[in-house]
Coordinates of C-alpha atoms and ligand atoms in Angstrom, one line a residue:
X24 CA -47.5 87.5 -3.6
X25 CA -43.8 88.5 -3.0
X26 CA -42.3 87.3 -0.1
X27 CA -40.2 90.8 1.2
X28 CA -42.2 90.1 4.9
X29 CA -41.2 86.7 5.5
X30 CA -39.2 85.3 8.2
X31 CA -35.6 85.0 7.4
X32 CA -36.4 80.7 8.9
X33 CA -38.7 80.3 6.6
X34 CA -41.1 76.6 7.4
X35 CA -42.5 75.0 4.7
X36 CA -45.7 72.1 4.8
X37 CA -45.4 70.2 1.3
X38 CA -48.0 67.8 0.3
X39 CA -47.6 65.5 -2.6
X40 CA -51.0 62.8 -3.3
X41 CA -50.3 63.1 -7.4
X42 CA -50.3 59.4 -7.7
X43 CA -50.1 56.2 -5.0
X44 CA -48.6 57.9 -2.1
X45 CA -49.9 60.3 0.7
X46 CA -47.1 62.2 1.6
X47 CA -46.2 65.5 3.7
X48 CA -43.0 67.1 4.9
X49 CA -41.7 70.5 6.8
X50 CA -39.1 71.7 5.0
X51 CA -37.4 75.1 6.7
X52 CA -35.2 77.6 4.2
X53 CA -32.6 80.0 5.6
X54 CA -29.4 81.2 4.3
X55 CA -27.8 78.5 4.9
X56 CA -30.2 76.5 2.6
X57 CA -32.7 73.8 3.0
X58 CA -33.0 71.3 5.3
X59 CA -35.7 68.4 5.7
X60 CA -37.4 68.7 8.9
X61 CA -39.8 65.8 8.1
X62 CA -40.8 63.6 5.5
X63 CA -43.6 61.2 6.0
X64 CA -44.8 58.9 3.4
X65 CA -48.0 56.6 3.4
X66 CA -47.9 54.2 0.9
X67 CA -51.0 52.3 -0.7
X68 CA -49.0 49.3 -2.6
X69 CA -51.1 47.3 -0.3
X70 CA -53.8 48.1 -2.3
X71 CA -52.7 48.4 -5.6
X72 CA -50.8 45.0 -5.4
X73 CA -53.8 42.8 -6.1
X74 CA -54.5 44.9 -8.8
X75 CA -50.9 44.3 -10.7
X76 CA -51.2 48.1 -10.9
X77 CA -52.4 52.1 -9.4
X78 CA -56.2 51.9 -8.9
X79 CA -57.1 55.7 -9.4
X80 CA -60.7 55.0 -7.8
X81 CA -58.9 53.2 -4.3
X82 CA -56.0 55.7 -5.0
X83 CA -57.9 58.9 -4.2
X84 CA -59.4 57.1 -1.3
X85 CA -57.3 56.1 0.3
X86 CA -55.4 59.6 0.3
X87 CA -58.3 60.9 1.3
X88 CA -58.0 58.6 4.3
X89 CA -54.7 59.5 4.8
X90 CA -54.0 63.1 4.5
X91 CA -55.0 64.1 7.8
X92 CA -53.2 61.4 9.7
X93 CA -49.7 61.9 7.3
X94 CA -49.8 65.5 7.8
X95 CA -50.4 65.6 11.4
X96 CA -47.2 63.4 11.8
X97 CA -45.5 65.5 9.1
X98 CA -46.0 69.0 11.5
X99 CA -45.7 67.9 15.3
X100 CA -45.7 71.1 17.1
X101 CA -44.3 73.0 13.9
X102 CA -46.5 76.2 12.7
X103 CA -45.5 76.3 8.9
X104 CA -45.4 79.8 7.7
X105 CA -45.9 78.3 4.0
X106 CA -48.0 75.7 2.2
X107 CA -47.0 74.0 -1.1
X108 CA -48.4 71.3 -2.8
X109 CA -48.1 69.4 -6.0
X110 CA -50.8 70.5 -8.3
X111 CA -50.2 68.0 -11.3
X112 CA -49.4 66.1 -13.2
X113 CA -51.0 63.0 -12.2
X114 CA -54.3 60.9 -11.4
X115 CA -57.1 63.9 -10.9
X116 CA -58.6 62.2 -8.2
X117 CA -55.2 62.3 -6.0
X118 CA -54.5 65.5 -6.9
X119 CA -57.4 67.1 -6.0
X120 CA -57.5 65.8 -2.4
X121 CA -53.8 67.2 -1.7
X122 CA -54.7 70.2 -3.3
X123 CA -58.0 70.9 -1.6
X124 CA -56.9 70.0 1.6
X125 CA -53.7 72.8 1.0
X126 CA -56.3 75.3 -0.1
X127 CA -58.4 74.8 3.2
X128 CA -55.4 74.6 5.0
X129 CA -53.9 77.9 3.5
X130 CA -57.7 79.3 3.8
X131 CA -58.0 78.4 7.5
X132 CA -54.9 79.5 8.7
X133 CA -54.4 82.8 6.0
X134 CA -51.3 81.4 5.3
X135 CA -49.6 81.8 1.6
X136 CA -49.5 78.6 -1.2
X137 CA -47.5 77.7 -4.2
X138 CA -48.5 75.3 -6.2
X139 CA -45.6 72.9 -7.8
X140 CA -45.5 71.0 -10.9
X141 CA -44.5 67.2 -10.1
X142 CA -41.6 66.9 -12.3
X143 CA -40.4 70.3 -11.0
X144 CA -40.7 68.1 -7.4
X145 CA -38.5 65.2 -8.7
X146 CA -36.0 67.7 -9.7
X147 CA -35.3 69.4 -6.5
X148 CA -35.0 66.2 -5.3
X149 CA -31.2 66.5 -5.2
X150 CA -31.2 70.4 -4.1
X151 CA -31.0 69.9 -0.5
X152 CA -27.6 69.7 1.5
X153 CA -24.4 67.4 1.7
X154 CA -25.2 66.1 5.5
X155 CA -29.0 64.8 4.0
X156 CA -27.4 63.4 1.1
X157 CA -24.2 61.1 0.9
X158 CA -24.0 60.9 -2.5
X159 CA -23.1 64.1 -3.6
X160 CA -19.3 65.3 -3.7
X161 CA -19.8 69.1 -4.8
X162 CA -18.6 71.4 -2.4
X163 CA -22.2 72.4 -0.5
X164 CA -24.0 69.3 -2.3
X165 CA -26.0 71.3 -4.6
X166 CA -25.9 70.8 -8.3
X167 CA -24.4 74.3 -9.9
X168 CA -25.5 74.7 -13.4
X169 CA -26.5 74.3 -16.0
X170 CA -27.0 70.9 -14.8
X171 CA -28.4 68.5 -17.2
X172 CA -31.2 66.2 -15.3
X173 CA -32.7 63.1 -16.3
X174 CA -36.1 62.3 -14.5
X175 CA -36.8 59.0 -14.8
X176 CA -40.0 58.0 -13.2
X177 CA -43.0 55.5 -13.8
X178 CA -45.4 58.6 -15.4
X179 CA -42.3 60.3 -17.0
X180 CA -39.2 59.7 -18.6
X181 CA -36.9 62.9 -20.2
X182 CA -33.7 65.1 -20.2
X183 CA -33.8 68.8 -19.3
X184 CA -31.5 71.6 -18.8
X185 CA -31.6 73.3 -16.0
X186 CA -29.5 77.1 -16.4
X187 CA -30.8 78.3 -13.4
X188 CA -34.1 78.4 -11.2
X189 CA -36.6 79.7 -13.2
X190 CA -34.9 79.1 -16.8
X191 CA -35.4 74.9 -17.2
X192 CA -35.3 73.8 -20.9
X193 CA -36.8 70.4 -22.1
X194 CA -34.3 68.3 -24.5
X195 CA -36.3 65.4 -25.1
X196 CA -38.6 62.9 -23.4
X197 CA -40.3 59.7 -23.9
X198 CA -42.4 59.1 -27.3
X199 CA -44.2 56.6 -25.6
X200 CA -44.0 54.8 -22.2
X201 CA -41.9 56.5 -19.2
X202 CA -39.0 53.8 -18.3
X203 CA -40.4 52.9 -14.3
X204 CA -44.1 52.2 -16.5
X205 CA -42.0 49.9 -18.9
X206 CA -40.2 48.0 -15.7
X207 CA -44.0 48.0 -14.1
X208 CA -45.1 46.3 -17.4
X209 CA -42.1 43.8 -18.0
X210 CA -42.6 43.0 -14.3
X211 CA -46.6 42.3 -14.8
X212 CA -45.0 40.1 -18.2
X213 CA -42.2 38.3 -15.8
X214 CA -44.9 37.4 -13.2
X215 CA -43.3 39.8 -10.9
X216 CA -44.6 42.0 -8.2
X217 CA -46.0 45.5 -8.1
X218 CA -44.0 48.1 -8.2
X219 CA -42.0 46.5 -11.3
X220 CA -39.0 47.9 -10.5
X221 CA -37.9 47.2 -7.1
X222 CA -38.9 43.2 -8.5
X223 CA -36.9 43.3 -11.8
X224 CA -33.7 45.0 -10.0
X225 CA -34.2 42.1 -7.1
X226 CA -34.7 39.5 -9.8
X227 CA -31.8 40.7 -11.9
X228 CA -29.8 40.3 -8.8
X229 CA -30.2 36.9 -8.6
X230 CA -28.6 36.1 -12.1
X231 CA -25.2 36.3 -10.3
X232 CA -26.0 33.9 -7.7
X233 CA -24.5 30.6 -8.6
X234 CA -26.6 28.7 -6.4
X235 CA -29.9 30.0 -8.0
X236 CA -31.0 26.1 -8.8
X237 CA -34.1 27.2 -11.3
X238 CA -31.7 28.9 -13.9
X239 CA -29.0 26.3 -13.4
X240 CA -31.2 23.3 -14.0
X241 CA -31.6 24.4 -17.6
X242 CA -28.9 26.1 -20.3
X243 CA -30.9 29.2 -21.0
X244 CA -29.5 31.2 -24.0
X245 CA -28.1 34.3 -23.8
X246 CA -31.1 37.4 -24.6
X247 CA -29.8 40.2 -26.5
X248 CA -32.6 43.2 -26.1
X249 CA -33.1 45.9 -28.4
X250 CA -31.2 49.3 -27.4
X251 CA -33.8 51.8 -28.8
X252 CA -33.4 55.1 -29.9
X253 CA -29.7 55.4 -29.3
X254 CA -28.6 55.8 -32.9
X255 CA -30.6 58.7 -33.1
X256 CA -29.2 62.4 -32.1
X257 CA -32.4 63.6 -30.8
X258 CA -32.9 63.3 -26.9
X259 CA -36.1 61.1 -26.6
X260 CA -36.6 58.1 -25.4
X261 CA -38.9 55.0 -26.4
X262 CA -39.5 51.8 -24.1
X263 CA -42.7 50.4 -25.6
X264 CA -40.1 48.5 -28.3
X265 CA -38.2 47.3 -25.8
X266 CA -41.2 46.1 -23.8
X267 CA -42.6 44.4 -26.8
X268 CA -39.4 42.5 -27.6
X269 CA -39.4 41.1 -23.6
X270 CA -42.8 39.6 -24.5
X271 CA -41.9 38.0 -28.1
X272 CA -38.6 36.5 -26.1
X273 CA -40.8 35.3 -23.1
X274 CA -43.4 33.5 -25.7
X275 CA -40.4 32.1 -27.7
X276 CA -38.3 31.1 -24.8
X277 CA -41.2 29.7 -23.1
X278 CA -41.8 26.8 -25.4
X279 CA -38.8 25.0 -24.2
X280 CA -38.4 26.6 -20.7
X281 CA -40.7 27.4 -17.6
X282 CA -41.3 31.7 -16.8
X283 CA -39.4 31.0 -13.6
X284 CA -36.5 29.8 -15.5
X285 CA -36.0 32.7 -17.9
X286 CA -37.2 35.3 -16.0
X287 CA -34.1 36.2 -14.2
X288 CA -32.3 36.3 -17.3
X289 CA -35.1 38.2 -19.4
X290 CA -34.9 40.8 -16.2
X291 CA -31.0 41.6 -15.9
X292 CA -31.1 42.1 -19.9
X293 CA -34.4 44.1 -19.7
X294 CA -32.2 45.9 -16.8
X295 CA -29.5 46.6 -18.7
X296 CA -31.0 47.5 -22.1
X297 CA -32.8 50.2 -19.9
X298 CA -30.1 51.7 -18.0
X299 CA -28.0 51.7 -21.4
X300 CA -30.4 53.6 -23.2
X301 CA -31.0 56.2 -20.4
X302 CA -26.8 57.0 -19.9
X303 CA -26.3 56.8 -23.5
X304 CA -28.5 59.4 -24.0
X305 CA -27.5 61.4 -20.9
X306 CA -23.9 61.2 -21.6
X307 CA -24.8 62.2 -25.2
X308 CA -26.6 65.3 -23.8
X309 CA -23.6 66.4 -21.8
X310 CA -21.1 66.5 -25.0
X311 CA -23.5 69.0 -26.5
X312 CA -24.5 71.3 -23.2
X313 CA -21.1 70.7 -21.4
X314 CA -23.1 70.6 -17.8
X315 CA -21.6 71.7 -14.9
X316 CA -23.3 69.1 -13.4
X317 CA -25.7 66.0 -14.4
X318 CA -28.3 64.5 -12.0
X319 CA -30.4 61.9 -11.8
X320 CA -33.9 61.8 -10.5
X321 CA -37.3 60.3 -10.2
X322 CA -38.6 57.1 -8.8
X323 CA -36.2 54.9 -11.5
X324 CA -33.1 56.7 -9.9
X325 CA -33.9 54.1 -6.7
X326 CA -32.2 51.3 -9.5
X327 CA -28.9 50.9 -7.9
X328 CA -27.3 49.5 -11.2
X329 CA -28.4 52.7 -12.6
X330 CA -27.2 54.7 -10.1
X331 CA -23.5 53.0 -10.0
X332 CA -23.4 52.4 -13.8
X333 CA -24.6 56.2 -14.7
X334 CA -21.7 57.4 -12.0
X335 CA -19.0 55.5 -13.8
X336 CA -20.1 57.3 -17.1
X337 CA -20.2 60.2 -15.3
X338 CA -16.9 59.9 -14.0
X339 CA -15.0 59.5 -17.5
X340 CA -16.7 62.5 -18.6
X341 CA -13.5 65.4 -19.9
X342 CA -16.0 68.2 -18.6
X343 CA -15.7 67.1 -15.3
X344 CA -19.3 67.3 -13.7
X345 CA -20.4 66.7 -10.2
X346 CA -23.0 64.3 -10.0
X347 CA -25.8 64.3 -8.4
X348 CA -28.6 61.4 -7.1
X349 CA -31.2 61.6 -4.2
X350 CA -30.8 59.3 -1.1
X351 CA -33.6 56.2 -1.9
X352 CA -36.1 58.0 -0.3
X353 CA -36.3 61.2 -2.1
X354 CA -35.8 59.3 -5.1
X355 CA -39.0 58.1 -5.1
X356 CA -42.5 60.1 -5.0
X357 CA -42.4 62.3 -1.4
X358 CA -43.3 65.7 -0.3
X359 CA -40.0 66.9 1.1
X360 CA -38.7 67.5 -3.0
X361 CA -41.8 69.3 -3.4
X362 CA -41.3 71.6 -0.4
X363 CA -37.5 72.1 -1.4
X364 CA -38.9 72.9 -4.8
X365 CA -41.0 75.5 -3.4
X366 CA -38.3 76.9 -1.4
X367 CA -36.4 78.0 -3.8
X368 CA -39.8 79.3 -5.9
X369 CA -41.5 81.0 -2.5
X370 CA -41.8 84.3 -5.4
X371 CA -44.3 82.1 -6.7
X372 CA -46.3 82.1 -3.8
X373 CA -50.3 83.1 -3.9
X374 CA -53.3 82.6 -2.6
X375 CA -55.6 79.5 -2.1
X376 CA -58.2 81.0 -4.6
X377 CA -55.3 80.9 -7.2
X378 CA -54.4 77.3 -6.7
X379 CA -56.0 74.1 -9.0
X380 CA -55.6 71.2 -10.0
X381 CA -54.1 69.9 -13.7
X382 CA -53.5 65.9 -14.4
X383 CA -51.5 67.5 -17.9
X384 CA -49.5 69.7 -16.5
X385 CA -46.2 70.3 -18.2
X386 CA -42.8 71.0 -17.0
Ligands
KG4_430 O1 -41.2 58.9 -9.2 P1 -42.1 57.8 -8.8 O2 -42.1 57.3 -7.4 O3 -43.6 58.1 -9.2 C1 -43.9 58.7 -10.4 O4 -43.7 60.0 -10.4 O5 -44.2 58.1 -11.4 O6 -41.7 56.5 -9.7 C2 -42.3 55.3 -9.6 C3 -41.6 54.4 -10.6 C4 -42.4 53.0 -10.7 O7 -42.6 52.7 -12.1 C5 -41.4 52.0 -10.1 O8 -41.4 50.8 -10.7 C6 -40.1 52.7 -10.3 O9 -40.3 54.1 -10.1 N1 -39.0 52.2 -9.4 C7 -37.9 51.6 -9.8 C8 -37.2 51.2 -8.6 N2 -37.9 51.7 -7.6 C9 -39.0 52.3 -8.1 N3 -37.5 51.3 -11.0 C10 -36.3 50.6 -11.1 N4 -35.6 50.2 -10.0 C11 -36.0 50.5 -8.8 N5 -35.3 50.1 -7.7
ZN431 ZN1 -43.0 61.0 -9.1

């Protein structure tokens, strides 16, 4: 459906239920760009806590206790002109109750959809204006490209070249586990919380506070962790090596030393080893592409070390790229990326027959 009738203000309802969070946001488009005119997020790591892990059965669930509620708050008094809504990849049972509740939505209402592919979400992520986003310094806060993106999220990890809207080239991904799966797994190994990440980057943390009695009561050896796949030219990634190597040190190390005396330790070097392995490779990508910007995305983007330590390396860079990172809450999953997404797609837009669910879609 091309979109020569629409309004020149164009409002936009995103819903995003691909995983553990039921989310919807208005997004409006005009010349000027895109601006977030909600984003409302309902999370379930309430329920998946007890589990040590996302519960696709309680997962779809609970969204489908939640999508009413989340996009009721999401619209107010706002009459979206558009609908878009993630249709994959992810669980299939939170997909398909975003995506069925779009397509009665768009049915009831005759109002166009466009469907939008999760990673494609992540990387919008940092397409929406300097005043919503703090971090950016380019001139109206948008990446200009070819930007070079890493997404680094817990279902996928990879690199991809952006040259313009509609012409997004893979360079590599993850052979194995994404990198916010391998800090949910360390974390599950380190008798950490759920979501891993936000626990290991808290726990890492605490390695520099001198009064942290535990660690100081016993000399624990320095933990050198495996930096995988750097030496190789290629731009995947691997984290199941480095994942493995956390448990042989937490078996070794635990002979002689409680979990809660090496864990803080095992986390900043399981930390580190991560955010090494995902500049190197980033920083390697933009010798070869020469980006006119690099951005960092996805639920793993939330890391602050990674974000201050992938700035630095950014910074030194002789090509001289903007760089580009999502305030915390766009960095993880949300339906305001997807509806900026779709704004700057709405030639994509169709109708609700033409809209399904995939769990394997690809980029
Ligand atoms: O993008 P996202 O919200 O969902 C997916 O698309 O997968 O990413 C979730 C992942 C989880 O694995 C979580 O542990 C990780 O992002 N994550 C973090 C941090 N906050 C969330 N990883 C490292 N440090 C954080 N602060
Ligand atoms: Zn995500």
């Amino acid at each position: 459906m091309q979109n020569e009738n629409l309004k020149s203000k164009i409002k936009i309802l995103a819903i995003e239920t691909s995983c553990d969070e039921t989310a919807a946001s208005v997004v409006e488009k005009t010349t000027k760009g895109v601006s977030i005119l909600s984003n409302v997020v309902a999370s379930q790591i309430d329920i998946h806590q007890k589990f040590g892990g996302v519960f696709p059965e309680h997962a779809s669930r609970a969204h489908t206790e939640k999508i009413i509620p989340v996009v009721e708050e999401a619209l107010g008094n706002i009459d979206p002109d558009i609908i878009a809504v993630t249709i994959g990849p992810g669980l299939i049972g939170s997909l398909l109750v975003g995506v069925n509740f779009a397509k009665t939505y768009s049915y009831s209402k005759n109002l166009p959809i466009i469907g939008i592919n999760h990673w494609l979400g992540h990387i919008y992520s940092n397409f929406v204006g300097k005043s919503q986003n703090p971090n950016l310094k380019s001139q109206n806060g948008i990446p200009e490209f070819p930007a070079l993106i890493l997404i680094a999220s817990g279902g996928h990890t990879g690199l991809v070249l952006m040259k313009s809207h509609h012409d997004i080239i893979p360079l590599g991904e993850t052979l194995d586990d994404a990198a916010g799966e391998a800090f949910d797994k360390v974390a599950k190994l380190l008798q950490l919380g759920y979501p891993g990440g936000p626990e290991i980057a808290k726990a890492a943390a605490k390695i520099r506070n001198p009064k942290l009695e535990i660690r100081n009561k016993f000399q624990i050896p320095n933990i050198k962790l495996p930096r995988s796949m750097l030496d190789r030219k290629d731009y995947n990634f691997s984290f199941s090596g480095l994942k493995t190597a956390v448990l042989y040190k937490v078996k070794e190390l635990s002979k002689n030393y409680p979990l809660n005396a090496i864990r803080y330790t095992l986390a900043a070097e399981f930390q580190a080893a991560v955010c090494d392995i995902l500049i190197g490779k980033t920083i390697q990508a933009a010798y070869e592409y020469q980006p006119e910007s690099i951005c960092l995305c996805g639920g793993v983007s939330a890391n602050r070390e990674l974000r201050e330590q992938m700035k630095k390396a950014v910074s030194g860079l002789p090509m001289n790229p903007s760089f580009h990172v999502p305030a915390i809450h766009l960095s993880t999953d949300n339906a305001a990326m997807i509806g900026i997404a779709a704004a700057y797609h709405l030639d994509d837009t169709t109708t609700f027959d033409k809209i399904s669910a995939n769990a394997n879609l690809k980029l």
